[in-house]
Structures are given as C-alpha cells and as structure tokens.
Amino acid sequence: MRDVEASERMCIVTRRRDAPEAMIRFVRAPDGVLTPDIRERLPGRGAWVTARADLVAEALKKRAFARQLKAEVSASPTLPQDVDRLLEADCLQSLALANKAGAVTTGFGKVCDALEKRAVAALLEARDGSAEGRRKLAQAARRAAAATERDAEPPATIALFDSSQLDLALGRTNVIHAALAPGGPTQAFLTRCRRLSAYRGENARNQAEESGGDDANTVGPTADANEPAQPEDRKLDE
C-alpha cells in the first residue's frame, strides 16, 4: 500500500492523489515560464494537476502553480489549449512508434480480417469517417468477440483523431480504419489516448445512436449521426 501511495501524486487543485499517468506535471523553466512536462522528464520541482482542461484553467486562475512551485511563474493564458495540443501530439507520436513496431493494420477489409483472427487489442476510427463504416466495423468487432471461447469484450475503439492526423502519423493516405495488435506499443498508445480523452472531458461511455448499441468501449467523442459520410479508405484494402 505504501508503495502505491509513494508512486501517486497530489493534484494542486483537487488535493486528490492519483497515478502519474492520470495527471499532468508542470515545471518552472529557467526563464520563469510555466512549462507542461507531458513526459515527466524535465528537472526541477513539479506541480501536478489532474488531467482535465478545466482543472488546469482553475489552477492558472487561482495562481496555484506559483504557490506549489514556490516561485513566480509566467504562464500563457492559452495554457489549457497548449496542453491539449501537446497531449494530442504525444498520442500521435506513440501511434507512429506502434506503426514502426508493426502493430498497426489499416484498411476496412484488413481490419475485419484481423478481428476474425482475434489479433486486435484496439480499433482506431477517424472522427471524420462515415457513420456507416463505423457501424459495420463495430458489428464485426462484436461478432469476433462473441466467437471467442470466453466471454470477451470487443476491443477498445479510439475516436480522437481526424483522418489527416492519422495519415501523418502512419505515413499513409486516407486512413479511416486501423487496428492495433496486442503488445507494449499498443498499450502505451492507449494509455496516452485515455489521458487525452479525460483531459478533454469526453465521456468514453457515450451511447452511440449511429451504431445502434452501447458504445461503452469508445475512447473519444462519438460522431454526429447527421454529419455527411466520408469515403472509406478503399485504396488501403487493395
């Protein structure tokens, strides 16, 4: 129990303790600028905030950073948005590393094949992909889970990024659907995605009307069913 407590950090806003991966660390740079330490590597005294944009904004408003760091700090008024961009970039870099490790499969057909082989730890869906494609892939994931000998849940679905962002991270074009194989690189990516989703205040247990069922395993916002459908990544299936 003491080991767990020793590894936890206290939020300077809520005063609650949590694991470091559920929080954001901030340090004072030598020039006095308050700097988000997303990867917890920067030297110096740290100030920890639960990974939520509203709490970062509250800490900024109440000058909690200066009190915790015991020094005056210069902080950008756009700090909550700056942290969001850093967390997003961290996720996409982690995805790129997973891809280099051979853990990523792209294309609707290939993803369905991977699901049938039970070789998928997580699904990746572009936010601007079509609702129909998401429905079909969710059905394929449920069928694959139901076909297992044990009572398995469908893999987590990540819906935090646009197709253009996935294109850049994976070095491919028109990526709408992707699957991530089990392993360390995938788990590292999922940990970062959950922190980003929590930071944005997005409920990962939304009801997805367009999928006709409970989308409790989705990390990120579910798309509006009224949004125009986008072309699927057919080129990647060829």
CSV table of C-alpha atoms in Angstrom, one decimal:
chain,number,residue,atom,x,y,z
A,1,MET,CA,0.0,0.0,0.0
A,2,ARG,CA,2.8,2.4,0.9
A,3,ASP,CA,4.5,1.7,-2.5
A,4,VAL,CA,1.3,2.6,-4.3
A,5,GLU,CA,1.0,5.9,-2.3
A,6,ALA,CA,4.6,6.7,-2.9
A,7,SER,CA,4.0,6.5,-6.7
A,8,GLU,CA,1.0,8.7,-6.6
A,9,ARG,CA,0.9,12.5,-7.0
A,10,MET,CA,-1.4,15.1,-5.4
A,11,CYS,CA,-3.4,17.4,-7.6
A,12,ILE,CA,-2.7,21.0,-6.6
A,13,VAL,CA,-6.4,21.9,-7.3
A,14,THR,CA,-8.5,19.0,-6.0
A,15,ARG,CA,-5.8,17.8,-3.4
A,16,ARG,CA,-6.7,14.2,-4.5
A,17,ARG,CA,-3.9,11.7,-5.2
A,18,ASP,CA,-3.7,9.7,-8.4
A,19,ALA,CA,-1.3,7.8,-10.6
A,20,PRO,CA,1.1,10.0,-12.6
A,21,GLU,CA,-0.3,8.8,-15.9
A,22,ALA,CA,-3.7,10.3,-14.9
A,23,MET,CA,-2.1,13.7,-14.3
A,24,ILE,CA,-0.1,16.5,-15.9
A,25,ARG,CA,3.2,17.7,-14.5
A,26,PHE,CA,4.3,21.3,-14.8
A,27,VAL,CA,7.7,22.8,-14.0
A,28,ARG,CA,9.2,26.3,-13.9
A,29,ALA,CA,11.7,26.8,-16.7
A,30,PRO,CA,14.9,28.7,-16.0
A,31,ASP,CA,13.4,31.8,-17.6
A,32,GLY,CA,10.4,31.6,-15.3
A,33,VAL,CA,7.9,30.3,-17.9
A,34,LEU,CA,5.5,27.6,-16.7
A,35,THR,CA,6.1,24.5,-18.8
A,36,PRO,CA,4.0,21.4,-19.2
A,37,ASP,CA,6.1,18.3,-18.7
A,38,ILE,CA,4.0,15.8,-20.6
A,39,ARG,CA,6.5,13.0,-20.4
A,40,GLU,CA,7.7,13.8,-16.9
A,41,ARG,CA,11.3,14.2,-17.8
A,42,LEU,CA,12.1,17.8,-17.1
A,43,PRO,CA,14.3,18.6,-14.0
A,44,GLY,CA,13.1,20.6,-11.1
A,45,ARG,CA,10.2,20.8,-8.7
A,46,GLY,CA,6.9,19.7,-10.2
A,47,ALA,CA,3.3,20.8,-9.8
A,48,TRP,CA,0.8,18.1,-10.7
A,49,VAL,CA,-2.8,18.7,-11.9
A,50,THR,CA,-5.3,16.0,-12.7
A,51,ALA,CA,-5.5,15.6,-16.5
A,52,ARG,CA,-8.5,17.8,-17.1
A,53,ALA,CA,-8.5,21.1,-19.0
A,54,ASP,CA,-10.9,22.7,-16.6
A,55,LEU,CA,-8.6,22.0,-13.7
A,56,VAL,CA,-5.6,23.3,-15.5
A,57,ALA,CA,-7.6,26.5,-16.2
A,58,GLU,CA,-8.6,26.7,-12.5
A,59,ALA,CA,-5.0,26.2,-11.3
A,60,LEU,CA,-4.0,29.1,-13.6
A,61,LYS,CA,-6.8,31.3,-12.4
A,62,LYS,CA,-6.0,30.7,-8.7
A,63,ARG,CA,-2.3,31.1,-9.1
A,64,ALA,CA,-1.9,27.6,-7.7
A,65,PHE,CA,1.2,26.9,-9.8
A,66,ALA,CA,3.2,29.7,-8.2
A,67,ARG,CA,2.3,28.5,-4.7
A,68,GLN,CA,3.2,24.9,-5.4
A,69,LEU,CA,6.5,25.8,-7.1
A,70,LYS,CA,7.3,28.4,-4.5
A,71,ALA,CA,8.3,31.0,-7.2
A,72,GLU,CA,6.7,33.4,-9.5
A,73,VAL,CA,5.9,31.9,-12.9
A,74,SER,CA,4.9,33.4,-16.3
A,75,ALA,CA,2.0,31.3,-17.7
A,76,SER,CA,0.3,31.7,-21.1
A,77,PRO,CA,-3.4,32.4,-20.9
A,78,THR,CA,-3.8,29.6,-23.5
A,79,LEU,CA,-2.1,27.0,-21.2
A,80,PRO,CA,-5.1,24.6,-21.3
A,81,GLN,CA,-5.2,24.6,-25.1
A,82,ASP,CA,-1.4,24.3,-25.2
A,83,VAL,CA,-1.5,21.2,-23.0
A,84,ASP,CA,-4.2,19.7,-25.2
A,85,ARG,CA,-2.0,20.1,-28.3
A,86,LEU,CA,0.9,18.5,-26.5
A,87,LEU,CA,-1.2,15.6,-25.3
A,88,GLU,CA,-2.5,15.1,-28.8
A,89,ALA,CA,0.9,15.2,-30.4
A,90,ASP,CA,2.2,12.7,-27.8
A,91,CYS,CA,-0.6,10.3,-28.7
A,92,LEU,CA,0.1,10.6,-32.4
A,93,GLN,CA,3.9,10.1,-31.9
A,94,SER,CA,3.1,7.0,-29.8
A,95,LEU,CA,0.9,5.7,-32.7
A,96,ALA,CA,3.8,6.3,-35.1
A,97,LEU,CA,6.0,4.2,-32.9
A,98,ALA,CA,3.4,1.4,-32.7
A,99,ASN,CA,3.3,1.5,-36.5
A,100,LYS,CA,7.1,1.2,-36.8
A,101,ALA,CA,6.9,-1.8,-34.5
A,102,GLY,CA,4.5,-3.4,-36.9
A,103,ALA,CA,1.5,-3.2,-34.6
A,104,VAL,CA,-0.9,-1.3,-36.9
A,105,THR,CA,-3.1,-2.6,-39.7
A,106,THR,CA,-5.0,-0.2,-41.9
A,107,GLY,CA,-8.0,-0.6,-44.3
A,108,PHE,CA,-11.5,-1.8,-43.6
A,109,GLY,CA,-11.1,-5.3,-45.0
A,110,LYS,CA,-7.7,-5.9,-43.4
A,111,VAL,CA,-9.1,-4.7,-40.0
A,112,CYS,CA,-12.0,-7.1,-40.3
A,113,ASP,CA,-9.6,-10.0,-41.1
A,114,ALA,CA,-7.5,-9.1,-38.0
A,115,LEU,CA,-10.7,-9.1,-35.9
A,116,GLU,CA,-11.6,-12.6,-37.2
A,117,LYS,CA,-8.1,-13.8,-36.2
A,118,ARG,CA,-8.5,-12.3,-32.7
A,119,ALA,CA,-5.4,-10.3,-33.3
A,120,VAL,CA,-6.8,-6.8,-32.3
A,121,ALA,CA,-6.3,-5.0,-29.0
A,122,ALA,CA,-7.8,-1.7,-30.1
A,123,LEU,CA,-9.6,-0.2,-33.1
A,124,LEU,CA,-8.8,3.2,-34.5
A,125,GLU,CA,-11.5,5.2,-36.2
A,126,ALA,CA,-11.1,8.6,-37.9
A,127,ARG,CA,-13.5,11.2,-36.5
A,128,ASP,CA,-14.4,12.3,-40.0
A,129,GLY,CA,-15.1,8.8,-41.3
A,130,SER,CA,-18.6,7.7,-42.3
A,131,ALA,CA,-21.1,6.5,-39.7
A,132,GLU,CA,-21.9,3.5,-41.8
A,133,GLY,CA,-18.3,2.3,-41.8
A,134,ARG,CA,-18.2,2.7,-38.0
A,135,ARG,CA,-21.4,0.7,-37.7
A,136,LYS,CA,-20.1,-2.2,-39.8
A,137,LEU,CA,-16.8,-2.3,-38.0
A,138,ALA,CA,-18.4,-2.3,-34.6
A,139,GLN,CA,-20.6,-5.2,-35.7
A,140,ALA,CA,-17.5,-7.1,-36.9
A,141,ALA,CA,-15.8,-6.5,-33.6
A,142,ARG,CA,-18.9,-7.7,-31.6
A,143,ARG,CA,-19.1,-10.8,-33.8
A,144,ALA,CA,-15.4,-11.6,-33.3
A,145,ALA,CA,-15.8,-11.1,-29.5
A,146,ALA,CA,-18.8,-13.4,-29.4
A,147,ALA,CA,-17.0,-16.1,-31.3
A,148,THR,CA,-14.3,-16.5,-28.7
A,149,GLU,CA,-14.5,-19.3,-26.2
A,150,ARG,CA,-14.5,-16.9,-23.2
A,151,ASP,CA,-16.9,-14.1,-22.6
A,152,ALA,CA,-14.8,-11.4,-24.3
A,153,GLU,CA,-15.5,-7.7,-24.7
A,154,PRO,CA,-14.9,-6.1,-28.1
A,155,PRO,CA,-11.6,-4.2,-28.4
A,156,ALA,CA,-11.4,-0.5,-27.3
A,157,THR,CA,-12.2,2.0,-30.1
A,158,ILE,CA,-10.2,5.2,-30.3
A,159,ALA,CA,-12.0,8.1,-32.0
A,160,LEU,CA,-9.9,11.1,-31.1
A,161,PHE,CA,-8.2,12.0,-34.4
A,162,ASP,CA,-9.1,13.1,-37.9
A,163,SER,CA,-8.1,11.1,-41.0
A,164,SER,CA,-5.4,13.7,-41.9
A,165,GLN,CA,-3.8,13.3,-38.5
A,166,LEU,CA,-3.8,9.5,-38.9
A,167,ASP,CA,-2.3,9.9,-42.4
A,168,LEU,CA,0.7,11.9,-41.0
A,169,ALA,CA,1.2,9.5,-38.1
A,170,LEU,CA,1.1,6.4,-40.2
A,171,GLY,CA,2.7,7.7,-43.3
A,172,ARG,CA,-0.2,6.6,-45.5
A,173,THR,CA,-3.1,8.3,-47.2
A,174,ASN,CA,-6.9,8.3,-46.5
A,175,VAL,CA,-6.7,6.3,-43.3
A,176,ILE,CA,-10.2,5.8,-41.8
A,177,HIS,CA,-10.0,2.5,-40.0
A,178,ALA,CA,-7.0,0.8,-38.3
A,179,ALA,CA,-6.4,-2.0,-35.9
A,180,LEU,CA,-3.6,-2.3,-33.3
A,181,ALA,CA,-2.2,-5.7,-32.3
A,182,PRO,CA,-1.7,-6.6,-28.6
A,183,GLY,CA,1.7,-5.6,-27.1
A,184,GLY,CA,3.6,-2.9,-25.4
A,185,PRO,CA,3.5,-0.2,-28.1
A,186,THR,CA,-0.3,-0.5,-28.3
A,187,GLN,CA,-0.7,-0.3,-24.5
A,188,ALA,CA,1.5,2.8,-24.5
A,189,PHE,CA,-0.7,4.4,-27.2
A,190,LEU,CA,-3.9,3.5,-25.3
A,191,THR,CA,-2.6,5.0,-22.1
A,192,ARG,CA,-1.9,8.3,-23.8
A,193,CYS,CA,-5.3,8.3,-25.6
A,194,ARG,CA,-7.2,7.8,-22.3
A,195,ARG,CA,-5.4,10.7,-20.8
A,196,LEU,CA,-6.2,12.9,-23.7
A,197,SER,CA,-9.8,11.9,-23.7
A,198,ALA,CA,-10.0,12.5,-19.9
A,199,TYR,CA,-8.3,15.9,-20.4
A,200,ARG,CA,-11.0,16.9,-22.9
A,201,GLY,CA,-13.8,15.8,-20.6
A,202,GLU,CA,-15.0,13.4,-23.2
A,203,ASN,CA,-17.2,10.6,-21.9
A,204,ALA,CA,-15.8,7.2,-23.0
A,205,ARG,CA,-19.2,5.6,-22.2
A,206,ASN,CA,-21.4,7.5,-24.6
A,207,GLN,CA,-24.5,6.0,-26.2
A,208,ALA,CA,-23.8,5.8,-30.0
A,209,GLU,CA,-27.1,6.1,-31.8
A,210,GLU,CA,-25.5,5.6,-35.1
A,211,SER,CA,-24.1,2.1,-34.1
A,212,GLY,CA,-27.4,1.0,-32.7
A,213,GLY,CA,-25.9,0.0,-29.3
A,214,ASP,CA,-23.9,0.8,-26.3
A,215,ASP,CA,-20.6,2.3,-27.3
A,216,ALA,CA,-19.1,2.0,-23.8
A,217,ASN,CA,-15.7,0.9,-25.2
A,218,THR,CA,-15.1,4.0,-27.2
A,219,VAL,CA,-12.3,6.5,-26.2
A,220,GLY,CA,-13.2,9.9,-27.6
A,221,PRO,CA,-16.4,11.6,-28.9
A,222,THR,CA,-18.9,9.7,-30.9
A,223,ALA,CA,-19.7,11.4,-34.2
A,224,ASP,CA,-22.9,13.2,-35.0
A,225,ALA,CA,-25.2,10.8,-36.9
A,226,ASN,CA,-26.2,13.7,-39.1
A,227,GLU,CA,-22.7,14.6,-40.3
A,228,PRO,CA,-22.0,13.8,-44.0
A,229,ALA,CA,-20.5,10.5,-44.7
A,230,GLN,CA,-16.9,10.4,-45.8
A,231,PRO,CA,-15.3,8.0,-48.3
A,232,GLU,CA,-13.7,4.9,-46.7
A,233,ASP,CA,-10.1,4.1,-47.2
A,234,ARG,CA,-10.7,1.7,-50.1
A,235,LYS,CA,-7.2,2.2,-51.5
A,236,LEU,CA,-5.7,0.6,-48.5
A,237,ASP,CA,-7.8,-2.5,-49.0
A,238,GLU,CA,-6.4,-3.2,-52.4
